[in-house]
């Protein structure tokens, strides 16, 4: 599946998969632009995950691992923030990731364990939960308003183009996103993909 380049962005806006919605919003975590992304499933979706093998995983990875186990490998949403990695933040980072999941779960009417969280950006800074929570209503209200490119742009940090692809195989439509520039080696490193 080819990477979406800037001239193809208008085609990306039309990528949709039945049962799923996406959104992007400005939360103020980066200096400018979109920095919060949401993937939402209208029913519990069976999920699988591959995580970095880093010896010091960030808080969102630890919390999402917990949620994957507690939910019985189902999810309703993935919340991604850019601009702050919520890494090397200790117990405060874990609590911040859990709080973001709980607040989104309230708005979506599901269990916190059905919310997976990802963060990308600057390491070692506390995650500004208040900014994320303040942006959640906009994120939920605008699901699918801008199409797949909005989510793809919301998760970018050092990327030069949004990375999104869509394909239909055997009657099944698949939509995929990735974030990262040279960040996949070794063993997923800091690459994010959904």
C-alpha positions as YAML, in Angstrom:
chain: A
units: angstrom
residues:
- id: 1
  name: UNK
  ca: [0.00, 0.00, 0.00]
- id: 2
  name: UNK
  ca: [1.59, 3.28, -1.03]
- id: 3
  name: UNK
  ca: [2.33, 6.10, 1.35]
- id: 4
  name: UNK
  ca: [0.05, 9.11, 0.94]
- id: 5
  name: UNK
  ca: [2.00, 12.11, -0.25]
- id: 6
  name: UNK
  ca: [0.84, 15.72, 0.05]
- id: 7
  name: UNK
  ca: [-0.68, 15.92, -3.48]
- id: 8
  name: UNK
  ca: [-2.71, 12.78, -2.75]
- id: 9
  name: UNK
  ca: [-4.14, 14.14, 0.50]
- id: 10
  name: UNK
  ca: [-7.52, 14.91, -1.06]
- id: 11
  name: UNK
  ca: [-7.89, 11.23, -2.02]
- id: 12
  name: UNK
  ca: [-7.06, 10.21, 1.56]
- id: 13
  name: UNK
  ca: [-9.94, 12.29, 2.91]
- id: 14
  name: UNK
  ca: [-12.38, 9.83, 1.32]
- id: 15
  name: UNK
  ca: [-10.86, 6.74, 3.00]
- id: 16
  name: UNK
  ca: [-13.50, 5.26, 5.31]
- id: 17
  name: UNK
  ca: [-14.12, 1.88, 6.89]
- id: 18
  name: UNK
  ca: [-17.61, 0.83, 8.03]
- id: 19
  name: UNK
  ca: [-17.98, 0.85, 11.80]
- id: 20
  name: UNK
  ca: [-15.01, 3.12, 12.44]
- id: 21
  name: UNK
  ca: [-14.67, 6.89, 12.72]
- id: 22
  name: UNK
  ca: [-11.58, 9.07, 13.07]
- id: 23
  name: UNK
  ca: [-10.94, 12.60, 14.25]
- id: 24
  name: UNK
  ca: [-8.18, 15.10, 14.83]
- id: 25
  name: UNK
  ca: [-8.14, 18.20, 17.02]
- id: 26
  name: UNK
  ca: [-5.92, 20.94, 18.35]
- id: 27
  name: UNK
  ca: [-5.18, 20.40, 22.02]
- id: 28
  name: UNK
  ca: [-2.32, 22.86, 22.42]
- id: 29
  name: UNK
  ca: [0.33, 20.21, 23.05]
- id: 30
  name: UNK
  ca: [2.40, 21.33, 20.04]
- id: 31
  name: UNK
  ca: [3.24, 24.91, 19.09]
- id: 32
  name: UNK
  ca: [0.69, 24.76, 16.30]
- id: 33
  name: UNK
  ca: [-1.58, 22.43, 14.39]
- id: 34
  name: UNK
  ca: [-3.42, 19.21, 15.12]
- id: 35
  name: UNK
  ca: [-2.01, 17.19, 18.02]
- id: 36
  name: UNK
  ca: [-4.81, 14.88, 19.17]
- id: 37
  name: UNK
  ca: [-6.12, 11.95, 17.15]
- id: 38
  name: UNK
  ca: [-8.97, 9.52, 17.76]
- id: 39
  name: UNK
  ca: [-9.94, 6.21, 16.17]
- id: 40
  name: UNK
  ca: [-13.38, 5.04, 17.31]
- id: 41
  name: UNK
  ca: [-15.23, 1.76, 16.78]
- id: 42
  name: UNK
  ca: [-19.01, 1.83, 17.07]
- id: 43
  name: UNK
  ca: [-18.90, -1.57, 18.81]
- id: 44
  name: UNK
  ca: [-16.23, -3.46, 20.79]
- id: 45
  name: UNK
  ca: [-13.54, -4.39, 18.25]
- id: 46
  name: UNK
  ca: [-11.24, -7.37, 18.63]
- id: 47
  name: UNK
  ca: [-7.70, -6.04, 18.79]
- id: 48
  name: UNK
  ca: [-4.12, -7.21, 18.77]
- id: 49
  name: UNK
  ca: [-1.03, -5.17, 19.51]
- id: 50
  name: UNK
  ca: [2.72, -5.22, 19.02]
- id: 51
  name: UNK
  ca: [4.70, -3.06, 21.40]
- id: 52
  name: UNK
  ca: [8.26, -1.79, 21.40]
- id: 53
  name: UNK
  ca: [10.74, -4.04, 23.19]
- id: 54
  name: UNK
  ca: [12.38, -1.02, 24.80]
- id: 55
  name: UNK
  ca: [13.48, -1.79, 28.37]
- id: 56
  name: UNK
  ca: [11.90, 1.48, 29.53]
- id: 57
  name: UNK
  ca: [8.49, 1.70, 27.84]
- id: 58
  name: UNK
  ca: [6.53, 4.92, 28.16]
- id: 59
  name: UNK
  ca: [3.43, 5.24, 30.34]
- id: 60
  name: UNK
  ca: [0.94, 4.90, 27.44]
- id: 61
  name: UNK
  ca: [2.46, 1.54, 26.48]
- id: 62
  name: UNK
  ca: [2.20, 0.22, 30.03]
- id: 63
  name: UNK
  ca: [-1.40, 1.45, 30.38]
- id: 64
  name: UNK
  ca: [-2.44, 0.11, 26.99]
- id: 65
  name: UNK
  ca: [-0.94, -3.28, 27.86]
- id: 66
  name: UNK
  ca: [-3.05, -3.23, 31.06]
- id: 67
  name: UNK
  ca: [-6.16, -2.28, 29.08]
- id: 68
  name: UNK
  ca: [-5.55, -4.94, 26.44]
- id: 69
  name: UNK
  ca: [-5.52, -7.61, 29.15]
- id: 70
  name: UNK
  ca: [-8.41, -6.12, 31.21]
- id: 71
  name: UNK
  ca: [-10.65, -5.72, 28.16]
- id: 72
  name: UNK
  ca: [-10.10, -9.26, 26.88]
- id: 73
  name: UNK
  ca: [-8.45, -7.93, 23.70]
- id: 74
  name: UNK
  ca: [-11.28, -5.56, 22.77]
- id: 75
  name: UNK
  ca: [-11.26, -1.82, 22.29]
- id: 76
  name: UNK
  ca: [-13.63, 0.98, 21.41]
- id: 77
  name: UNK
  ca: [-11.08, 3.72, 20.79]
- id: 78
  name: UNK
  ca: [-7.45, 4.72, 20.45]
- id: 79
  name: UNK
  ca: [-6.50, 8.19, 21.70]
- id: 80
  name: UNK
  ca: [-3.19, 9.53, 20.38]
- id: 81
  name: UNK
  ca: [-1.48, 12.75, 21.38]
- id: 82
  name: UNK
  ca: [1.50, 14.33, 19.61]
- id: 83
  name: UNK
  ca: [3.94, 16.80, 21.13]
- id: 84
  name: UNK
  ca: [4.47, 14.95, 24.41]
- id: 85
  name: UNK
  ca: [5.70, 11.35, 24.67]
- id: 86
  name: UNK
  ca: [4.60, 10.85, 28.31]
- id: 87
  name: UNK
  ca: [7.85, 8.92, 28.67]
- id: 88
  name: UNK
  ca: [10.21, 8.94, 31.65]
- id: 89
  name: UNK
  ca: [7.38, 10.46, 33.71]
- id: 90
  name: UNK
  ca: [7.02, 7.80, 36.41]
- id: 91
  name: UNK
  ca: [3.80, 7.22, 38.34]
- id: 92
  name: UNK
  ca: [2.50, 10.65, 37.34]
- id: 93
  name: UNK
  ca: [2.72, 9.62, 33.68]
- id: 94
  name: UNK
  ca: [0.82, 6.40, 34.33]
- id: 95
  name: UNK
  ca: [-1.90, 8.32, 36.18]
- id: 96
  name: UNK
  ca: [-2.08, 10.87, 33.36]
- id: 97
  name: UNK
  ca: [-2.53, 8.14, 30.72]
- id: 98
  name: UNK
  ca: [-5.20, 6.44, 32.84]
- id: 99
  name: UNK
  ca: [-7.02, 9.74, 33.41]
- id: 100
  name: UNK
  ca: [-7.10, 10.54, 29.69]
- id: 101
  name: UNK
  ca: [-8.54, 7.08, 28.98]
- id: 102
  name: UNK
  ca: [-11.15, 7.44, 31.74]
- id: 103
  name: UNK
  ca: [-12.26, 10.88, 30.54]
- id: 104
  name: UNK
  ca: [-12.63, 9.70, 26.94]
- id: 105
  name: UNK
  ca: [-14.50, 6.57, 28.09]
- id: 106
  name: UNK
  ca: [-17.08, 8.79, 29.83]
- id: 107
  name: UNK
  ca: [-17.70, 10.68, 26.60]
- id: 108
  name: UNK
  ca: [-17.95, 7.53, 24.50]
- id: 109
  name: UNK
  ca: [-20.00, 5.50, 26.97]
- id: 110
  name: UNK
  ca: [-17.57, 2.63, 27.38]
- id: 111
  name: UNK
  ca: [-15.15, 1.23, 29.96]
- id: 112
  name: UNK
  ca: [-11.75, 2.92, 30.43]
- id: 113
  name: UNK
  ca: [-10.12, -0.46, 29.67]
- id: 114
  name: UNK
  ca: [-11.59, -0.21, 26.15]
- id: 115
  name: UNK
  ca: [-9.57, 2.96, 25.48]
- id: 116
  name: UNK
  ca: [-6.01, 2.52, 24.27]
- id: 117
  name: UNK
  ca: [-3.61, 5.47, 24.55]
- id: 118
  name: UNK
  ca: [-0.52, 6.47, 22.58]
- id: 119
  name: UNK
  ca: [1.77, 9.45, 22.95]
- id: 120
  name: UNK
  ca: [4.56, 10.79, 20.78]
- id: 121
  name: UNK
  ca: [6.81, 13.81, 21.13]
- id: 122
  name: UNK
  ca: [9.12, 15.31, 23.72]
- id: 123
  name: UNK
  ca: [10.39, 12.93, 26.41]
- id: 124
  name: UNK
  ca: [10.48, 13.73, 30.12]
- id: 125
  name: UNK
  ca: [7.74, 16.37, 30.33]
- id: 126
  name: UNK
  ca: [4.53, 15.84, 32.31]
- id: 127
  name: UNK
  ca: [1.55, 15.11, 30.07]
- id: 128
  name: UNK
  ca: [-0.83, 18.14, 30.15]
- id: 129
  name: UNK
  ca: [-3.98, 16.16, 30.97]
- id: 130
  name: UNK
  ca: [-6.05, 19.33, 31.41]
- id: 131
  name: UNK
  ca: [-5.39, 20.36, 27.78]
- id: 132
  name: UNK
  ca: [-6.26, 16.91, 26.47]
- id: 133
  name: UNK
  ca: [-9.45, 16.68, 28.53]
- id: 134
  name: UNK
  ca: [-10.50, 20.17, 27.40]
- id: 135
  name: UNK
  ca: [-10.12, 19.11, 23.74]
- id: 136
  name: UNK
  ca: [-12.01, 15.80, 24.07]
- id: 137
  name: UNK
  ca: [-15.50, 17.25, 23.38]
- id: 138
  name: UNK
  ca: [-14.28, 18.72, 20.08]
- id: 139
  name: UNK
  ca: [-12.52, 15.48, 19.20]
- id: 140
  name: UNK
  ca: [-15.65, 13.39, 19.81]
- id: 141
  name: UNK
  ca: [-18.01, 15.84, 18.08]
- id: 142
  name: UNK
  ca: [-15.93, 15.98, 14.90]
- id: 143
  name: UNK
  ca: [-15.48, 12.25, 14.32]
- id: 144
  name: UNK
  ca: [-15.26, 11.70, 10.55]
- id: 145
  name: UNK
  ca: [-15.80, 15.40, 9.78]
- id: 146
  name: UNK
  ca: [-12.41, 15.68, 8.09]
- id: 147
  name: UNK
  ca: [-11.72, 12.13, 6.95]
- id: 148
  name: UNK
  ca: [-8.68, 9.94, 7.47]
- id: 149
  name: UNK
  ca: [-6.15, 12.65, 6.65]
- id: 150
  name: UNK
  ca: [-7.13, 14.60, 9.78]
- id: 151
  name: UNK
  ca: [-6.14, 11.72, 12.06]
- id: 152
  name: UNK
  ca: [-2.98, 11.06, 10.03]
- id: 153
  name: UNK
  ca: [-1.90, 14.71, 10.42]
- id: 154
  name: UNK
  ca: [-2.82, 14.85, 14.11]
- id: 155
  name: UNK
  ca: [-0.29, 12.15, 15.04]
- id: 156
  name: UNK
  ca: [2.67, 13.61, 13.12]
- id: 157
  name: UNK
  ca: [5.81, 14.88, 14.83]
- id: 158
  name: UNK
  ca: [8.95, 14.73, 12.67]
- id: 159
  name: UNK
  ca: [7.06, 13.26, 9.71]
- id: 160
  name: UNK
  ca: [7.11, 15.26, 6.50]
- id: 161
  name: UNK
  ca: [3.89, 13.72, 5.12]
- id: 162
  name: UNK
  ca: [0.91, 11.94, 6.66]
- id: 163
  name: UNK
  ca: [1.13, 8.16, 6.36]
- id: 164
  name: UNK
  ca: [-2.21, 6.53, 5.59]
- id: 165
  name: UNK
  ca: [-3.32, 3.78, 3.22]
- id: 166
  name: UNK
  ca: [-6.62, 2.11, 2.41]
- id: 167
  name: UNK
  ca: [-7.31, -1.10, 0.53]
- id: 168
  name: UNK
  ca: [-10.13, -3.56, -0.07]
- id: 169
  name: UNK
  ca: [-9.21, -7.23, -0.25]
- id: 170
  name: UNK
  ca: [-11.75, -10.04, -0.55]
- id: 171
  name: UNK
  ca: [-14.58, -7.69, 0.36]
- id: 172
  name: UNK
  ca: [-12.83, -6.47, 3.52]
- id: 173
  name: UNK
  ca: [-11.86, -2.80, 3.68]
- id: 174
  name: UNK
  ca: [-8.71, -1.95, 5.66]
- id: 175
  name: UNK
  ca: [-7.41, 1.44, 6.69]
- id: 176
  name: UNK
  ca: [-3.98, 1.93, 8.22]
- id: 177
  name: UNK
  ca: [-2.02, 4.81, 9.71]
- id: 178
  name: UNK
  ca: [1.63, 5.17, 10.73]
- id: 179
  name: UNK
  ca: [3.70, 7.86, 12.36]
- id: 180
  name: UNK
  ca: [7.46, 8.15, 12.39]
- id: 181
  name: UNK
  ca: [10.49, 9.04, 10.30]
- id: 182
  name: UNK
  ca: [13.14, 6.34, 10.45]
- id: 183
  name: UNK
  ca: [11.80, 5.15, 13.80]
- id: 184
  name: UNK
  ca: [11.03, 1.49, 13.11]
- id: 185
  name: UNK
  ca: [14.42, -0.14, 13.84]
- id: 186
  name: UNK
  ca: [14.99, -2.06, 16.04]
- id: 187
  name: UNK
  ca: [11.77, -3.92, 16.85]
- id: 188
  name: UNK
  ca: [9.30, -1.10, 16.22]
- id: 189
  name: UNK
  ca: [11.45, 1.39, 18.17]
- id: 190
  name: UNK
  ca: [9.22, 4.50, 18.41]
- id: 191
  name: UNK
  ca: [7.08, 3.81, 15.34]
- id: 192
  name: UNK
  ca: [3.33, 4.12, 15.92]
- id: 193
  name: UNK
  ca: [0.90, 2.38, 13.59]
- id: 194
  name: UNK
  ca: [-2.79, 1.59, 13.75]
...
